[in-house]
Amino acid sequence: MIKRILIANRGEIAHRIIKACRELNITSIAIYSEADKNALHVRRADEAYLIGNSPANESYLNKEKIIELAKKVNADAIHPGYGFLSENSEFIEMVENSGINFIGPSSKSVKLMGGKTDARDLMMKNNVPIVPGTTEPIYTIEEGKKIAKEIGYPIMLKAVAGGGGKGMRKIYNDDEFETAFQLASSESKKAFGNSSVYIEKYIENPKHIEVQILADKHGNYIHLFERECSVQRRHQKVIEEAPSISIDESIRERITQTSIQAAKACNYFNAGTIEFLLDKNKNFYFLEMNTRLQVEHPVTEMITGFDIVKEQIKIAEGNKLSIKQDDLKINGHAIECRVYAEDIDNNFSPSIGKITLHRLTSGPGIRIDRGIDISSDVPIYYDPMLAKVIAWGRTREESIERMKRALSEYQICGVTTNMPVFKWILNQDEFLDGSFDINFLEQKLMPLIPNKWRENLPEELENVITVVTALLKNEKKYFNSSSNSKEVKNKWRDLLYE
Ligand code: MV4
């Protein structure tokens, strides 16, 4: 029996895991860094312990300290959340050896899927379609060019130890090969301590689809359908949905069964995700496996009515899956918007500070998973995701309408957020008709960015600005020859923001 869970994470996911613990009558134990002394996850957990200084290396990434603390406070289990140590096979092995229950897959499965060529080889041998290319690293430029000729340009070089887009290079012809090979190798070496790269055919304008799977420690496997994750920028997802508008019943049947085969191939247990690229002809190819709970798990929870985090805990305890495949149905549609503290007008750089206003919203179909509250600090040290707004509806259209309504009510002041971007995306034809792909934001949104994206202030304050600007119209010191009332209004807005 698991009675005490140490949550080796922070922010909204730590908060989410605390809720699952509470429902299961399990004591939640938070860890926190100096920067997070006042954080929401610390206040909401049953117990909380300072783990170290603010930099992640000294706190949320400090393997030894976390395990030492877990032992000291008699935790039966560790939930790693996502990011940080969640896919660190070395850490997982240390937890396994300490006798503490790891709420996630085995270190073996994680290690196996972490090596990209090994994962591709394993998938190929288990009838999971992979992108055409090599299942071994390539060591010389001559060898690489020969293979490129066989598959045909354009191709991609990818890091064997990689993931998430680092060490990746697109190549269109032989002339580009040498430089790209050297850049990809040195980038891989720097990012992962391993310079090995391999080749894949480059898939143009694909969609990014992933399948949620769950498996127990008794060899039972189920899937929880797919998620659509193509709306992203620089490998950071912005909007996710379930189900995908591009997947019909026949593809769904194939991609979900393929995902179960993939999970079985690495003897997987607990929650995992199989990532695919879906090309223009609706062929899908295995990309990689995420051996952890994902940020976007709530959209799957909303369309299935199933609590993935609670099931993770029960699986770790050794229980059989609590639900059968046939009992799972897609009910309606769900969308998630990731709210980041970032400044659109300043190259999306993180916006740090104190939350001075946090006006939540609710209503039919709305769920907000958040790591902040009023007066929370948004530190520079970690990922700046503040909250996830999730909207469920009977149809995709209804979920979009509810999302727009919720976003118009949800207010965060003190830091700038990316919320104006959602309002733009949710009104685009490509988004509404489903023709968007992974390049949608880079191609359609980024050219618009030089415009002012700052959100309007609450209506009352906007009215004050208008009146004050009108009153000052005749005061020369507020207007020089080049300024107009729009600029003066913006100045007042900036002042009121601070
Ligand atoms: C690709 C690809 C096109 N062709 N592989 C990016 C992150 C890494 N996990 C895999 N990625 C890609 N691999 C081939 N053969 C395009 C991407 C890609 C991408 C994939 C999923 C979601 C967003 C993406 C953004 C840019 C590139």
PDB file of N, CA and C in Angstrom, residues 376-454:
ATOM      1  N   SER A 376       1.781  34.765  -5.948  1.00  0.00           N
ATOM      2  CA  SER A 376       2.841  33.808  -6.273  1.00  0.00           C
ATOM      3  C   SER A 376       3.988  34.514  -6.994  1.00  0.00           C
ATOM      4  N   ASP A 377       5.186  34.020  -6.768  1.00  0.00           N
ATOM      5  CA  ASP A 377       6.334  34.511  -7.527  1.00  0.00           C
ATOM      6  C   ASP A 377       6.517  33.638  -8.768  1.00  0.00           C
ATOM      7  N   VAL A 378       6.891  34.261  -9.865  1.00  0.00           N
ATOM      8  CA  VAL A 378       7.251  33.507 -11.067  1.00  0.00           C
ATOM      9  C   VAL A 378       8.765  33.643 -11.230  1.00  0.00           C
ATOM     10  N   PRO A 379       9.502  32.620 -10.786  1.00  0.00           N
ATOM     11  CA  PRO A 379      10.962  32.743 -10.789  1.00  0.00           C
ATOM     12  C   PRO A 379      11.574  32.485 -12.154  1.00  0.00           C
ATOM     13  N   ILE A 380      12.819  32.949 -12.329  1.00  0.00           N
ATOM     14  CA  ILE A 380      13.516  32.764 -13.604  1.00  0.00           C
ATOM     15  C   ILE A 380      14.045  31.350 -13.777  1.00  0.00           C
ATOM     16  N   TYR A 381      14.123  30.599 -12.711  1.00  0.00           N
ATOM     17  CA  TYR A 381      14.884  29.342 -12.730  1.00  0.00           C
ATOM     18  C   TYR A 381      14.206  28.197 -13.471  1.00  0.00           C
ATOM     19  N   TYR A 382      12.887  28.247 -13.635  1.00  0.00           N
ATOM     20  CA  TYR A 382      12.170  27.079 -14.147  1.00  0.00           C
ATOM     21  C   TYR A 382      11.316  27.436 -15.354  1.00  0.00           C
ATOM     22  N   ASP A 383      10.672  26.406 -15.904  1.00  0.00           N
ATOM     23  CA  ASP A 383       9.754  26.593 -17.013  1.00  0.00           C
ATOM     24  C   ASP A 383       8.656  27.599 -16.620  1.00  0.00           C
ATOM     25  N   PRO A 384       8.371  28.560 -17.506  1.00  0.00           N
ATOM     26  CA  PRO A 384       7.424  29.615 -17.116  1.00  0.00           C
ATOM     27  C   PRO A 384       5.947  29.289 -17.352  1.00  0.00           C
ATOM     28  N   MET A 385       5.596  27.999 -17.460  1.00  0.00           N
ATOM     29  CA  MET A 385       4.171  27.686 -17.619  1.00  0.00           C
ATOM     30  C   MET A 385       3.438  27.918 -16.304  1.00  0.00           C
ATOM     31  N   LEU A 386       2.389  28.735 -16.347  1.00  0.00           N
ATOM     32  CA  LEU A 386       1.676  29.106 -15.128  1.00  0.00           C
ATOM     33  C   LEU A 386       0.458  28.230 -14.894  1.00  0.00           C
ATOM     34  N   ALA A 387      -0.239  27.913 -15.970  1.00  0.00           N
ATOM     35  CA  ALA A 387      -1.530  27.240 -15.832  1.00  0.00           C
ATOM     36  C   ALA A 387      -1.932  26.641 -17.172  1.00  0.00           C
ATOM     37  N   LYS A 388      -2.895  25.742 -17.114  1.00  0.00           N
ATOM     38  CA  LYS A 388      -3.470  25.163 -18.328  1.00  0.00           C
ATOM     39  C   LYS A 388      -4.978  25.358 -18.240  1.00  0.00           C
ATOM     40  N   VAL A 389      -5.531  25.976 -19.272  1.00  0.00           N
ATOM     41  CA  VAL A 389      -6.988  26.122 -19.330  1.00  0.00           C
ATOM     42  C   VAL A 389      -7.501  25.016 -20.242  1.00  0.00           C
ATOM     43  N   ILE A 390      -8.418  24.210 -19.723  1.00  0.00           N
ATOM     44  CA  ILE A 390      -8.926  23.073 -20.479  1.00  0.00           C
ATOM     45  C   ILE A 390     -10.434  23.246 -20.647  1.00  0.00           C
ATOM     46  N   ALA A 391     -10.907  23.094 -21.874  1.00  0.00           N
ATOM     47  CA  ALA A 391     -12.338  23.254 -22.143  1.00  0.00           C
ATOM     48  C   ALA A 391     -12.885  21.991 -22.787  1.00  0.00           C
ATOM     49  N   TRP A 392     -13.966  21.474 -22.232  1.00  0.00           N
ATOM     50  CA  TRP A 392     -14.650  20.315 -22.809  1.00  0.00           C
ATOM     51  C   TRP A 392     -15.974  20.746 -23.423  1.00  0.00           C
ATOM     52  N   GLY A 393     -16.328  20.148 -24.546  1.00  0.00           N
ATOM     53  CA  GLY A 393     -17.645  20.378 -25.139  1.00  0.00           C
ATOM     54  C   GLY A 393     -18.126  19.111 -25.818  1.00  0.00           C
ATOM     55  N   ARG A 394     -19.422  19.028 -26.151  1.00  0.00           N
ATOM     56  CA  ARG A 394     -19.924  17.832 -26.843  1.00  0.00           C
ATOM     57  C   ARG A 394     -19.318  17.710 -28.222  1.00  0.00           C
ATOM     58  N   THR A 395     -19.013  18.883 -28.829  1.00  0.00           N
ATOM     59  CA  THR A 395     -18.375  18.903 -30.147  1.00  0.00           C
ATOM     60  C   THR A 395     -17.127  19.777 -30.066  1.00  0.00           C
ATOM     61  N   ARG A 396     -16.289  19.695 -31.105  1.00  0.00           N
ATOM     62  CA  ARG A 396     -15.097  20.547 -31.158  1.00  0.00           C
ATOM     63  C   ARG A 396     -15.505  22.015 -31.124  1.00  0.00           C
ATOM     64  N   GLU A 397     -16.564  22.337 -31.864  1.00  0.00           N
ATOM     65  CA  GLU A 397     -17.030  23.725 -31.918  1.00  0.00           C
ATOM     66  C   GLU A 397     -17.410  24.220 -30.529  1.00  0.00           C
ATOM     67  N   GLU A 398     -18.142  23.369 -29.785  1.00  0.00           N
ATOM     68  CA  GLU A 398     -18.555  23.798 -28.447  1.00  0.00           C
ATOM     69  C   GLU A 398     -17.346  23.975 -27.527  1.00  0.00           C
ATOM     70  N   SER A 399     -16.363  23.090 -27.635  1.00  0.00           N
ATOM     71  CA  SER A 399     -15.183  23.235 -26.765  1.00  0.00           C
ATOM     72  C   SER A 399     -14.428  24.519 -27.116  1.00  0.00           C
ATOM     73  N   ILE A 400     -14.391  24.879 -28.393  1.00  0.00           N
ATOM     74  CA  ILE A 400     -13.721  26.127 -28.793  1.00  0.00           C
ATOM     75  C   ILE A 400     -14.479  27.338 -28.242  1.00  0.00           C
ATOM     76  N   GLU A 401     -15.804  27.311 -28.348  1.00  0.00           N
ATOM     77  CA  GLU A 401     -16.597  28.429 -27.825  1.00  0.00           C
ATOM     78  C   GLU A 401     -16.389  28.599 -26.321  1.00  0.00           C
ATOM     79  N   ARG A 402     -16.376  27.457 -25.626  1.00  0.00           N
ATOM     80  CA  ARG A 402     -16.171  27.525 -24.176  1.00  0.00           C
ATOM     81  C   ARG A 402     -14.773  28.024 -23.839  1.00  0.00           C
ATOM     82  N   MET A 403     -13.793  27.603 -24.614  1.00  0.00           N
ATOM     83  CA  MET A 403     -12.419  28.067 -24.386  1.00  0.00           C
ATOM     84  C   MET A 403     -12.338  29.577 -24.575  1.00  0.00           C
ATOM     85  N   LYS A 404     -12.939  30.079 -25.644  1.00  0.00           N
ATOM     86  CA  LYS A 404     -12.905  31.530 -25.887  1.00  0.00           C
ATOM     87  C   LYS A 404     -13.553  32.286 -24.731  1.00  0.00           C
ATOM     88  N   ARG A 405     -14.689  31.768 -24.276  1.00  0.00           N
ATOM     89  CA  ARG A 405     -15.394  32.396 -23.160  1.00  0.00           C
ATOM     90  C   ARG A 405     -14.516  32.386 -21.909  1.00  0.00           C
ATOM     91  N   ALA A 406     -13.929  31.250 -21.599  1.00  0.00           N
ATOM     92  CA  ALA A 406     -13.108  31.136 -20.389  1.00  0.00           C
ATOM     93  C   ALA A 406     -11.895  32.068 -20.470  1.00  0.00           C
ATOM     94  N   LEU A 407     -11.246  32.112 -21.640  1.00  0.00           N
ATOM     95  CA  LEU A 407     -10.053  32.957 -21.779  1.00  0.00           C
ATOM     96  C   LEU A 407     -10.401  34.433 -21.647  1.00  0.00           C
ATOM     97  N   SER A 408     -11.628  34.800 -22.055  1.00  0.00           N
ATOM     98  CA  SER A 408     -12.020  36.206 -21.937  1.00  0.00           C
ATOM     99  C   SER A 408     -12.258  36.591 -20.478  1.00  0.00           C
ATOM    100  N   GLU A 409     -12.448  35.587 -19.619  1.00  0.00           N
ATOM    101  CA  GLU A 409     -12.699  35.865 -18.208  1.00  0.00           C
ATOM    102  C   GLU A 409     -11.462  35.689 -17.318  1.00  0.00           C
ATOM    103  N   TYR A 410     -10.556  34.822 -17.730  1.00  0.00           N
ATOM    104  CA  TYR A 410      -9.384  34.497 -16.915  1.00  0.00           C
ATOM    105  C   TYR A 410      -8.399  35.663 -16.973  1.00  0.00           C
ATOM    106  N   GLN A 411      -8.017  36.191 -15.809  1.00  0.00           N
ATOM    107  CA  GLN A 411      -7.104  37.336 -15.804  1.00  0.00           C
ATOM    108  C   GLN A 411      -5.906  37.094 -14.905  1.00  0.00           C
ATOM    109  N   ILE A 412      -4.736  37.385 -15.450  1.00  0.00           N
ATOM    110  CA  ILE A 412      -3.497  37.300 -14.680  1.00  0.00           C
ATOM    111  C   ILE A 412      -2.768  38.628 -14.856  1.00  0.00           C
ATOM    112  N   CYS A 413      -2.426  39.297 -13.748  1.00  0.00           N
ATOM    113  CA  CYS A 413      -1.612  40.508 -13.828  1.00  0.00           C
ATOM    114  C   CYS A 413      -0.334  40.321 -13.024  1.00  0.00           C
ATOM    115  N   GLY A 414       0.656  41.127 -13.344  1.00  0.00           N
ATOM    116  CA  GLY A 414       1.934  41.063 -12.645  1.00  0.00           C
ATOM    117  C   GLY A 414       3.037  40.537 -13.545  1.00  0.00           C
ATOM    118  N   VAL A 415       2.674  39.616 -14.414  1.00  0.00           N
ATOM    119  CA  VAL A 415       3.592  39.162 -15.461  1.00  0.00           C
ATOM    120  C   VAL A 415       2.806  39.226 -16.766  1.00  0.00           C
ATOM    121  N   THR A 416       3.493  39.314 -17.901  1.00  0.00           N
ATOM    122  CA  THR A 416       2.768  39.250 -19.169  1.00  0.00           C
ATOM    123  C   THR A 416       2.621  37.777 -19.546  1.00  0.00           C
ATOM    124  N   THR A 417       1.541  37.453 -20.214  1.00  0.00           N
ATOM    125  CA  THR A 417       1.292  36.063 -20.597  1.00  0.00           C
ATOM    126  C   THR A 417       1.044  35.966 -22.103  1.00  0.00           C
ATOM    127  N   ASN A 418       1.034  34.735 -22.576  1.00  0.00           N
ATOM    128  CA  ASN A 418       0.792  34.487 -23.999  1.00  0.00           C
ATOM    129  C   ASN A 418      -0.701  34.379 -24.322  1.00  0.00           C
ATOM    130  N   MET A 419      -1.570  34.783 -23.398  1.00  0.00           N
ATOM    131  CA  MET A 419      -3.007  34.593 -23.635  1.00  0.00           C
ATOM    132  C   MET A 419      -3.537  35.249 -24.915  1.00  0.00           C
ATOM    133  N   PRO A 420      -3.019  36.430 -25.313  1.00  0.00           N
ATOM    134  CA  PRO A 420      -3.538  37.004 -26.558  1.00  0.00           C
ATOM    135  C   PRO A 420      -3.347  36.086 -27.774  1.00  0.00           C
ATOM    136  N   VAL A 421      -2.329  35.250 -27.746  1.00  0.00           N
ATOM    137  CA  VAL A 421      -2.065  34.345 -28.865  1.00  0.00           C
ATOM    138  C   VAL A 421      -3.218  33.348 -29.055  1.00  0.00           C
ATOM    139  N   PHE A 422      -3.787  32.858 -27.958  1.00  0.00           N
ATOM    140  CA  PHE A 422      -4.886  31.889 -28.074  1.00  0.00           C
ATOM    141  C   PHE A 422      -6.077  32.508 -28.769  1.00  0.00           C
ATOM    142  N   LYS A 423      -6.350  33.777 -28.432  1.00  0.00           N
ATOM    143  CA  LYS A 423      -7.503  34.435 -29.032  1.00  0.00           C
ATOM    144  C   LYS A 423      -7.321  34.524 -30.546  1.00  0.00           C
ATOM    145  N   TRP A 424      -6.067  34.717 -30.965  1.00  0.00           N
ATOM    146  CA  TRP A 424      -5.782  34.753 -32.398  1.00  0.00           C
ATOM    147  C   TRP A 424      -5.951  33.353 -33.004  1.00  0.00           C
ATOM    148  N   ILE A 425      -5.308  32.352 -32.403  1.00  0.00           N
ATOM    149  CA  ILE A 425      -5.346  30.987 -32.962  1.00  0.00           C
ATOM    150  C   ILE A 425      -6.784  30.482 -33.094  1.00  0.00           C
ATOM    151  N   LEU A 426      -7.576  30.689 -32.037  1.00  0.00           N
ATOM    152  CA  LEU A 426      -8.921  30.110 -31.989  1.00  0.00           C
ATOM    153  C   LEU A 426      -9.867  30.735 -33.017  1.00  0.00           C
ATOM    154  N   ASN A 427      -9.407  31.796 -33.705  1.00  0.00           N
ATOM    155  CA  ASN A 427     -10.223  32.407 -34.753  1.00  0.00           C
ATOM    156  C   ASN A 427      -9.668  32.192 -36.160  1.00  0.00           C
ATOM    157  N   GLN A 428      -8.572  31.444 -36.280  1.00  0.00           N
ATOM    158  CA  GLN A 428      -7.962  31.231 -37.599  1.00  0.00           C
ATOM    159  C   GLN A 428      -8.683  30.137 -38.377  1.00  0.00           C
ATOM    160  N   ASP A 429      -8.861  30.368 -39.682  1.00  0.00           N
ATOM    161  CA  ASP A 429      -9.500  29.362 -40.546  1.00  0.00           C
ATOM    162  C   ASP A 429      -8.781  28.016 -40.472  1.00  0.00           C
ATOM    163  N   GLU A 430      -7.421  28.056 -40.542  1.00  0.00           N
ATOM    164  CA  GLU A 430      -6.643  26.805 -40.521  1.00  0.00           C
ATOM    165  C   GLU A 430      -6.900  26.011 -39.242  1.00  0.00           C
ATOM    166  N   PHE A 431      -7.041  26.738 -38.143  1.00  0.00           N
ATOM    167  CA  PHE A 431      -7.307  26.019 -36.894  1.00  0.00           C
ATOM    168  C   PHE A 431      -8.723  25.452 -36.903  1.00  0.00           C
ATOM    169  N   LEU A 432      -9.657  26.257 -37.370  1.00  0.00           N
ATOM    170  CA  LEU A 432     -11.062  25.833 -37.325  1.00  0.00           C
ATOM    171  C   LEU A 432     -11.343  24.691 -38.301  1.00  0.00           C
ATOM    172  N   ASP A 433     -10.711  24.730 -39.499  1.00  0.00           N
ATOM    173  CA  ASP A 433     -11.006  23.665 -40.474  1.00  0.00           C
ATOM    174  C   ASP A 433     -10.064  22.466 -40.351  1.00  0.00           C
ATOM    175  N   GLY A 434      -9.068  22.548 -39.474  1.00  0.00           N
ATOM    176  CA  GLY A 434      -8.208  21.397 -39.213  1.00  0.00           C
ATOM    177  C   GLY A 434      -7.048  21.246 -40.180  1.00  0.00           C
ATOM    178  N   SER A 435      -6.798  22.245 -41.028  1.00  0.00           N
ATOM    179  CA  SER A 435      -5.722  22.112 -42.018  1.00  0.00           C
ATOM    180  C   SER A 435      -4.351  22.498 -41.458  1.00  0.00           C
ATOM    181  N   PHE A 436      -4.277  22.910 -40.201  1.00  0.00           N
ATOM    182  CA  PHE A 436      -2.993  23.310 -39.597  1.00  0.00           C
ATOM    183  C   PHE A 436      -2.048  22.110 -39.471  1.00  0.00           C
ATOM    184  N   ASP A 437      -0.733  22.412 -39.501  1.00  0.00           N
ATOM    185  CA  ASP A 437       0.269  21.377 -39.241  1.00  0.00           C
ATOM    186  C   ASP A 437       1.303  21.954 -38.272  1.00  0.00           C
ATOM    187  N   ILE A 438       2.437  21.231 -38.095  1.00  0.00           N
ATOM    188  CA  ILE A 438       3.398  21.670 -37.073  1.00  0.00           C
ATOM    189  C   ILE A 438       4.040  23.024 -37.392  1.00  0.00           C
ATOM    190  N   ASN A 439       3.925  23.489 -38.634  1.00  0.00           N
ATOM    191  CA  ASN A 439       4.539  24.769 -39.007  1.00  0.00           C
ATOM    192  C   ASN A 439       3.582  25.963 -38.940  1.00  0.00           C
ATOM    193  N   PHE A 440       2.348  25.697 -38.538  1.00  0.00           N
ATOM    194  CA  PHE A 440       1.303  26.720 -38.548  1.00  0.00           C
ATOM    195  C   PHE A 440       1.705  27.998 -37.779  1.00  0.00           C
ATOM    196  N   LEU A 441       2.138  27.867 -36.542  1.00  0.00           N
ATOM    197  CA  LEU A 441       2.456  29.074 -35.762  1.00  0.00           C
ATOM    198  C   LEU A 441       3.649  29.826 -36.344  1.00  0.00           C
ATOM    199  N   GLU A 442       4.707  29.088 -36.691  1.00  0.00           N
ATOM    200  CA  GLU A 442       5.908  29.742 -37.217  1.00  0.00           C
ATOM    201  C   GLU A 442       5.581  30.500 -38.501  1.00  0.00           C
ATOM    202  N   GLN A 443       4.748  29.885 -39.357  1.00  0.00           N
ATOM    203  CA  GLN A 443       4.473  30.500 -40.661  1.00  0.00           C
ATOM    204  C   GLN A 443       3.393  31.573 -40.624  1.00  0.00           C
ATOM    205  N   LYS A 444       2.368  31.384 -39.783  1.00  0.00           N
ATOM    206  CA  LYS A 444       1.231  32.299 -39.823  1.00  0.00           C
ATOM    207  C   LYS A 444       1.225  33.318 -38.688  1.00  0.00           C
ATOM    208  N   LEU A 445       1.710  32.920 -37.522  1.00  0.00           N
ATOM    209  CA  LEU A 445       1.658  33.837 -36.378  1.00  0.00           C
ATOM    210  C   LEU A 445       2.882  34.738 -36.323  1.00  0.00           C
ATOM    211  N   MET A 446       4.072  34.140 -36.485  1.00  0.00           N
ATOM    212  CA  MET A 446       5.291  34.910 -36.250  1.00  0.00           C
ATOM    213  C   MET A 446       5.412  36.178 -37.104  1.00  0.00           C
ATOM    214  N   PRO A 447       4.991  36.144 -38.389  1.00  0.00           N
ATOM    215  CA  PRO A 447       5.077  37.389 -39.169  1.00  0.00           C
ATOM    216  C   PRO A 447       4.237  38.536 -38.594  1.00  0.00           C
ATOM    217  N   LEU A 448       3.275  38.214 -37.722  1.00  0.00           N
ATOM    218  CA  LEU A 448       2.407  39.263 -37.172  1.00  0.00           C
ATOM    219  C   LEU A 448       2.961  39.861 -35.887  1.00  0.00           C
ATOM    220  N   ILE A 449       4.014  39.246 -35.338  1.00  0.00           N
ATOM    221  CA  ILE A 449       4.449  39.579 -33.988  1.00  0.00           C
ATOM    222  C   ILE A 449       4.925  41.018 -33.769  1.00  0.00           C
ATOM    223  N   PRO A 450       5.501  41.704 -34.774  1.00  0.00           N
ATOM    224  CA  PRO A 450       5.898  43.085 -34.502  1.00  0.00           C
ATOM    225  C   PRO A 450       4.756  43.981 -34.010  1.00  0.00           C
ATOM    226  N   ASN A 451       3.505  43.564 -34.213  1.00  0.00           N
ATOM    227  CA  ASN A 451       2.390  44.363 -33.691  1.00  0.00           C
ATOM    228  C   ASN A 451       2.334  44.287 -32.173  1.00  0.00           C
ATOM    229  N   LYS A 452       1.594  45.203 -31.601  1.00  0.00           N
ATOM    230  CA  LYS A 452       1.397  45.173 -30.139  1.00  0.00           C
ATOM    231  C   LYS A 452       0.437  44.047 -29.781  1.00  0.00           C
ATOM    232  N   TRP A 453       0.883  43.126 -28.944  1.00  0.00           N
ATOM    233  CA  TRP A 453       0.039  41.999 -28.557  1.00  0.00           C
ATOM    234  C   TRP A 453      -0.444  42.095 -27.122  1.00  0.00           C
ATOM    235  N   ARG A 454      -0.001  43.177 -26.449  1.00  0.00           N
ATOM    236  CA  ARG A 454      -0.390  43.303 -25.043  1.00  0.00           C
ATOM    237  C   ARG A 454      -1.916  43.338 -24.940  1.00  0.00           C
TER     238      ARG A 454
END
